[in-house]
Coordinates of C-alpha atoms in Angstrom, one line a residue:
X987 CA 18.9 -8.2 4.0
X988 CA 19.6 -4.9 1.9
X989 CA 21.2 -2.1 3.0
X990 CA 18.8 0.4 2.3
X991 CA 15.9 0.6 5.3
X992 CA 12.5 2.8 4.6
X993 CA 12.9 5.5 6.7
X994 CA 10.0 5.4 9.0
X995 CA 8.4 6.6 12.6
X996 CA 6.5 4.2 14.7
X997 CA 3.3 5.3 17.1
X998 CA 2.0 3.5 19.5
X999 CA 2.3 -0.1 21.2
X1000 CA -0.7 -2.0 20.0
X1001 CA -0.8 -5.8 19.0
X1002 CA -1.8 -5.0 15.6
X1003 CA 0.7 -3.6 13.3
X1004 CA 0.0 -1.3 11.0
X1005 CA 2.5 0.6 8.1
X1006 CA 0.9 4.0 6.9
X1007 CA 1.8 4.2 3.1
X1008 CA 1.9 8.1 1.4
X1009 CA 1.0 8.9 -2.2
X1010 CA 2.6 10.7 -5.2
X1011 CA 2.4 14.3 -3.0
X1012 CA 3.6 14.0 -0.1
X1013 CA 6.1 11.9 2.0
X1014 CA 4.8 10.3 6.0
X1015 CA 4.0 13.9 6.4
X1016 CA 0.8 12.9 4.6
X1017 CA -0.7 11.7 7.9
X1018 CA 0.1 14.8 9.8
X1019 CA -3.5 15.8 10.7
X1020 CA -4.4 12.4 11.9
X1021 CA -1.6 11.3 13.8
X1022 CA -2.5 13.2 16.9
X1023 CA -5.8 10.8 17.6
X1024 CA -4.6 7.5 16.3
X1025 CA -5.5 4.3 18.7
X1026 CA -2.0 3.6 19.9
X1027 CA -3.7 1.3 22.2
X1028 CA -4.7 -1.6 20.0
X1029 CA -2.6 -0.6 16.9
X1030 CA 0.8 0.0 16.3
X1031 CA 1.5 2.7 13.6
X1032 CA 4.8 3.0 11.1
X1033 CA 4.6 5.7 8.9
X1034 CA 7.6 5.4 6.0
X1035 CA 9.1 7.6 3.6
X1036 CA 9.4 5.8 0.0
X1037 CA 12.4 6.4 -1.7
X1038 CA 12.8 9.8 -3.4
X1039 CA 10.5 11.6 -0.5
X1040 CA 11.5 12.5 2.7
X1041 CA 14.3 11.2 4.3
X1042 CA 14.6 8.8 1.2
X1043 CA 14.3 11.8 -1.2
X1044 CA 18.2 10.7 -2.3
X1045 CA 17.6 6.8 -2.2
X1046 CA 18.1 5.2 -5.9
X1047 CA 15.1 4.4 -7.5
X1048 CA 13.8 2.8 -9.8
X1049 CA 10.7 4.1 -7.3
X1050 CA 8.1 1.6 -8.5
X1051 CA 5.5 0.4 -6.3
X1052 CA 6.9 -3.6 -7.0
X1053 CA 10.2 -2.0 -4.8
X1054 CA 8.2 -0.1 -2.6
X1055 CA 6.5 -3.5 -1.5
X1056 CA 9.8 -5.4 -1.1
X1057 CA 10.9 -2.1 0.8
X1058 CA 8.1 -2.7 2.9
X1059 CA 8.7 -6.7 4.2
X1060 CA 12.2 -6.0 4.0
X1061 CA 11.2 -3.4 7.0
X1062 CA 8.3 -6.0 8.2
X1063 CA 11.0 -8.4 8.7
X1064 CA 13.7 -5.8 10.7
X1065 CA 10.8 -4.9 13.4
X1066 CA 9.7 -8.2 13.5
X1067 CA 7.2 -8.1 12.3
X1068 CA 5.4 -11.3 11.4
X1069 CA 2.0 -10.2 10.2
X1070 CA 0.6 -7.3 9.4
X1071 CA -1.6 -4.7 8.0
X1072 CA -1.2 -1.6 5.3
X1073 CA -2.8 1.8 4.9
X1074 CA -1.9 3.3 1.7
X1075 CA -3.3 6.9 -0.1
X1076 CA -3.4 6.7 -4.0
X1077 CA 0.0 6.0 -5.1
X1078 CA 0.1 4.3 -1.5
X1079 CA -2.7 2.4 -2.1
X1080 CA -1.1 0.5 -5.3
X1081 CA 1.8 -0.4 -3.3
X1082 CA -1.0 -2.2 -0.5
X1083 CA -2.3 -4.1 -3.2
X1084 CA 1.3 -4.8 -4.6
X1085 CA 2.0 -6.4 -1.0
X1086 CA -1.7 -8.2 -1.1
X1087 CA -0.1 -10.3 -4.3
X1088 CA 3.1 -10.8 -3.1
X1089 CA 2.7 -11.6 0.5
X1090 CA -1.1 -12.7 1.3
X1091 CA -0.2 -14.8 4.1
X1092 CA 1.5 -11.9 5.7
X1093 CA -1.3 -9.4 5.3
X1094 CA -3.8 -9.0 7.8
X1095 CA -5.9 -6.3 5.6
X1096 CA -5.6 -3.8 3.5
X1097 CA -7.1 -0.3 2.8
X1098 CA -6.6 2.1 0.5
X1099 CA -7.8 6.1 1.0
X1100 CA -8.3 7.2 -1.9
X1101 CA -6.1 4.2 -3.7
X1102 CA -4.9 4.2 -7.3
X1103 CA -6.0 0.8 -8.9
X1104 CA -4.0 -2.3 -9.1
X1105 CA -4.9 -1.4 -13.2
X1106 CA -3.3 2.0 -13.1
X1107 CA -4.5 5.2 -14.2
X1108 CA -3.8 5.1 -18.2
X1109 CA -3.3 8.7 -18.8
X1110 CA -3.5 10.1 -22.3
X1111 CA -3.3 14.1 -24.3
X1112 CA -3.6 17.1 -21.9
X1113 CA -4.2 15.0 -18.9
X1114 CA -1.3 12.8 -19.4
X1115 CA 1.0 16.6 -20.3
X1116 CA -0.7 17.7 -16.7
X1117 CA 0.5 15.0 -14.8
X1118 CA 4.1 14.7 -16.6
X1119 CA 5.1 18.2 -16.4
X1120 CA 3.9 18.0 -12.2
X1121 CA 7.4 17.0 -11.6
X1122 CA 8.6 21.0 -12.2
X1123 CA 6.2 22.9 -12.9
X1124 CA 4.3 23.9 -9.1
X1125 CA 1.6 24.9 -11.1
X1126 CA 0.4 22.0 -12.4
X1127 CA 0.3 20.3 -8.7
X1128 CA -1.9 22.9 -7.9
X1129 CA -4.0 22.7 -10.3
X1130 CA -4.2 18.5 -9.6
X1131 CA -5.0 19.3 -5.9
X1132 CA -7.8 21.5 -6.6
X1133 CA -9.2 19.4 -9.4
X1134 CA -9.2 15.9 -7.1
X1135 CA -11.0 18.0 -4.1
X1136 CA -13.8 19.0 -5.9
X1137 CA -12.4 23.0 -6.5
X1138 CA -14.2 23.6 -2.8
X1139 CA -10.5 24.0 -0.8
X1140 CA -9.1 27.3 0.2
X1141 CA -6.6 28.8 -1.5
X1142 CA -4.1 28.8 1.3
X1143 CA -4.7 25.0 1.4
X1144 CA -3.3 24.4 -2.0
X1145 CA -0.4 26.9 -1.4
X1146 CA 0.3 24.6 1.4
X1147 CA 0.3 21.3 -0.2
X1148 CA 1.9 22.7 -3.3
X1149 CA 4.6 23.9 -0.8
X1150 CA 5.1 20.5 0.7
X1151 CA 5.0 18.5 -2.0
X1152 CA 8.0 20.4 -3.5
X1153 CA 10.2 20.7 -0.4
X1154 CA 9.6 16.9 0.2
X1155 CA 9.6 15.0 -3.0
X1156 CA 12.8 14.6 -5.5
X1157 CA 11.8 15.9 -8.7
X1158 CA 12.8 13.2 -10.9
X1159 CA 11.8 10.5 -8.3
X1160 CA 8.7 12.2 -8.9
X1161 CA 8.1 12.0 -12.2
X1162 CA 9.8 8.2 -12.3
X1163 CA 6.8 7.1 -10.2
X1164 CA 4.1 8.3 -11.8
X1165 CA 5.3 6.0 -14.8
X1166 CA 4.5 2.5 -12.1
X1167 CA 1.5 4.0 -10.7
X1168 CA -0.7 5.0 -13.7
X1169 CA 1.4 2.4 -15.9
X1170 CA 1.8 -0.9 -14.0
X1171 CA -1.2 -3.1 -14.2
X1172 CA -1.2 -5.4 -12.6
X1173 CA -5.0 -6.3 -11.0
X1174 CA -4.7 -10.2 -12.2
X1175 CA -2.9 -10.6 -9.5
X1176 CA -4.7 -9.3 -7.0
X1177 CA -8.0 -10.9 -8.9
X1178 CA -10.3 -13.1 -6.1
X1179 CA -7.9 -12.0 -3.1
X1180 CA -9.1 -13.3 0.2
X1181 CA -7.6 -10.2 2.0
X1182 CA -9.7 -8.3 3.9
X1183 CA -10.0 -5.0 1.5
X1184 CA -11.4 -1.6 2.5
X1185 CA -11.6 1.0 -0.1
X1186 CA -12.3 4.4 1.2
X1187 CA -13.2 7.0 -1.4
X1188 CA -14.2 11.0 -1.4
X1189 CA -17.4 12.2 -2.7
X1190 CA -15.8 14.9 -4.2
X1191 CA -12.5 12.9 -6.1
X1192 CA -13.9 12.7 -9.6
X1193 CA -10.8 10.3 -10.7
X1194 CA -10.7 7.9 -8.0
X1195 CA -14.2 8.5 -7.8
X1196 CA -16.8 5.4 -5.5
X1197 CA -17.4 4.6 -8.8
X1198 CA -14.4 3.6 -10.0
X1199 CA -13.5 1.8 -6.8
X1200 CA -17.1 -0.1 -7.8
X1201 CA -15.4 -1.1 -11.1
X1202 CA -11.7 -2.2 -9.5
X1203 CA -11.5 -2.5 -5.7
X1204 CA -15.3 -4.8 -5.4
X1205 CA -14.4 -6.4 -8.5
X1206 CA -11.3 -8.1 -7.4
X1207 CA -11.3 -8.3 -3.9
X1208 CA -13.6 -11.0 -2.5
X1209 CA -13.8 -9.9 1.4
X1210 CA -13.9 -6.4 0.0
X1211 CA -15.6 -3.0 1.3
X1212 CA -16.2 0.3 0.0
X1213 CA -17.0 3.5 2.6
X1214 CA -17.8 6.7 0.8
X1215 CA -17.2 9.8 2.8
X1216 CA -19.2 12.4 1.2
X1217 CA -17.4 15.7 1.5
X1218 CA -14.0 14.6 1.2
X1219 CA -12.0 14.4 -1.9
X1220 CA -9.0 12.9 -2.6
X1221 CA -7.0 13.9 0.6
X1222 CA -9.0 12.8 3.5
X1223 CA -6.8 12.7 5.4
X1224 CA -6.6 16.8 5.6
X1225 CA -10.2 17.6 4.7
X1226 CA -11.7 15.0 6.8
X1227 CA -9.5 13.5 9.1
X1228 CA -11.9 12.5 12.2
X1229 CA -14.2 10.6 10.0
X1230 CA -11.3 9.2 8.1
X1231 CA -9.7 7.3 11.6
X1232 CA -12.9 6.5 12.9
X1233 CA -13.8 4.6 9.2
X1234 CA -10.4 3.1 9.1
X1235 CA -9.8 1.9 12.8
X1236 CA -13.3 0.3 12.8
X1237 CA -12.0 -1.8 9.9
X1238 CA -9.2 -2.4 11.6
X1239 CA -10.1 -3.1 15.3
X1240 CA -12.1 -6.3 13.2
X1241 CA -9.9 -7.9 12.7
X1242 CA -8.2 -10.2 15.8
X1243 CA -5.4 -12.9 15.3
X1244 CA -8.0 -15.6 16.2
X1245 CA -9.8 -14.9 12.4
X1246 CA -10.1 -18.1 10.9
X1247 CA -10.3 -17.0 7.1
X1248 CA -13.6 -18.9 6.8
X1249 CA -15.8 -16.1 5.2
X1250 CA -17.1 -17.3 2.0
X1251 CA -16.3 -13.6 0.4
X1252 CA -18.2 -10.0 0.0
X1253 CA -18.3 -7.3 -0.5
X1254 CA -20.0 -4.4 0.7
X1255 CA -20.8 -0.4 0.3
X1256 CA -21.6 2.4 2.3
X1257 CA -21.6 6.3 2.6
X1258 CA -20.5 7.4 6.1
X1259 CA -23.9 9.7 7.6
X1260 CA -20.6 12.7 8.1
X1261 CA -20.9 16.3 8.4
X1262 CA -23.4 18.9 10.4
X1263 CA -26.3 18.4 7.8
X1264 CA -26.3 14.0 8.3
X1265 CA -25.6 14.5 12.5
X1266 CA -28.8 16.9 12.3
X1267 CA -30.7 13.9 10.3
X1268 CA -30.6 15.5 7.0
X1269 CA -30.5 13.8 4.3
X1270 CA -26.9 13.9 2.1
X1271 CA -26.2 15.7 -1.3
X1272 CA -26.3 13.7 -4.3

């Protein structure tokens, strides 16, 4: 074993293990808001740091999400843990699909919130300047989170995650890992998966829109589903965090250790009926 252990917090005492993966953004902090009403009953929850956030935020790189995956069964294997499953947002969700070629046999299932693709993002021009120069310029991550949530969160909201991001992300760790997740493509090996796959994606995310989870995540995965939660964006786990667990645990309560792996393969997609206007039987915004 390496010396270097993910640092990490672990929730609850279910059979089911489960690691909590963050994206570019944020470190475990990520899943702050929906920590408080996890199912600690049937799951077990680790929430890591990746090196350069958190308490990682000095680990050596070279912070791609190939290491972050070997970090990940090398801390699989210290808790003993044998099988498992991963929840991973954007950046995150590249590094679940990293594990789901690596270690299929150790996977249980997968989903990504929000996830980039096991493609990448190729970035080009302005967008590709806006992304680069996130690393130290506070601006720029600003004006990513209000871009990816649709331009319908509060100002105070984006100080916030602006403010966090900062305070727990190395800057040049930072910019290091945007290079693996919008460069590394690497969805031919992830191509015809048998892991079960759940791609949850915002209404209001125009990059990492359904649609594009249409193209990637139903594409390659055969046992694959898509939920679309219509008035999140890319950070459900702040803007809708009830709807988010309820989605997630669902998919993973499905799962028991007596699943024989004989499903043939499909795939399916669905818009969650969330918010005020779908509980009154109202019918949802385009």
């Amino acid at each position: 074993m390496t010396s270097f252990v993910l640092p990490h917090e672990v929730h609850g005492d279910g059979a089911h293990k489960v690691f909590a993966v963050h994206g570019w953004f944020a470190d475990r902090s990520a899943y702050a808001a929906v920590l408080p009403d996890l199912d600690r009953t049937a799951l077990t929850y680790a929430l890591v740091d990746l090196r350069g956030y958190g308490e990682a935020q000095h680990a050596v790189g070279p912070y791609t999400t190939a290491e972050a995956a070997a970090d990940l069964v090398e801390l699989a294997d210290r808790l003993g843990w044998e099988r498992f499953s991963v929840i991973g947002h954007s950046m995150g969700g590249a590094v679940a699909q990293r594990l789901a070629a690596a270690v299929p046999h150790r996977l249980r299932r997968i989903v990504g919130v929000s996830p980039v693709p096991a493609s990448g993002v190729p970035l080009a021009g302005e967008q590709a300047a806006l992304f680069s120069d996130a690393a130290h310029k506070p601006e720029n991550r600003r004006a990513i989170l209000d871009v990816t949530t649709g331009g319908r969160r509060p100002a105070a909201w984006l100080d916030r995650m602006v403010a966090r991001s900062l305070e727990r992300s190395d800057a040049k760790a930072f910019r290091a890992w945007l290079d693996s997740w919008a460069g590394d493509d690497f969805h031919t090996d992830v191509e015809g998966s048998e892991v079960p796959a759940l791609a949850v994606a915002g209404g209001l995310d125009p990059a990492l829109s359904p649609e594009v989870m249409r193209q990637t995540w139903l594409s390659w995965y055969r046992r694959a589903e898509l939920v679309t939660l219509p008035f999140a964006g890319h950070y459900a786990m702040d803007e809708c965090p009830l709807e988010l667990i309820r989605v997630v645990e669902d998919f993973l309560r499905a799962d028991t250790d007596t699943d024989t792996d004989t499903d043939t393969g499909h795939t399916t997609d669905t818009t969650t009926a969330a918010g005020p206007l779908a509980e009154a039987g109202e019918s949802e915004p385009a």
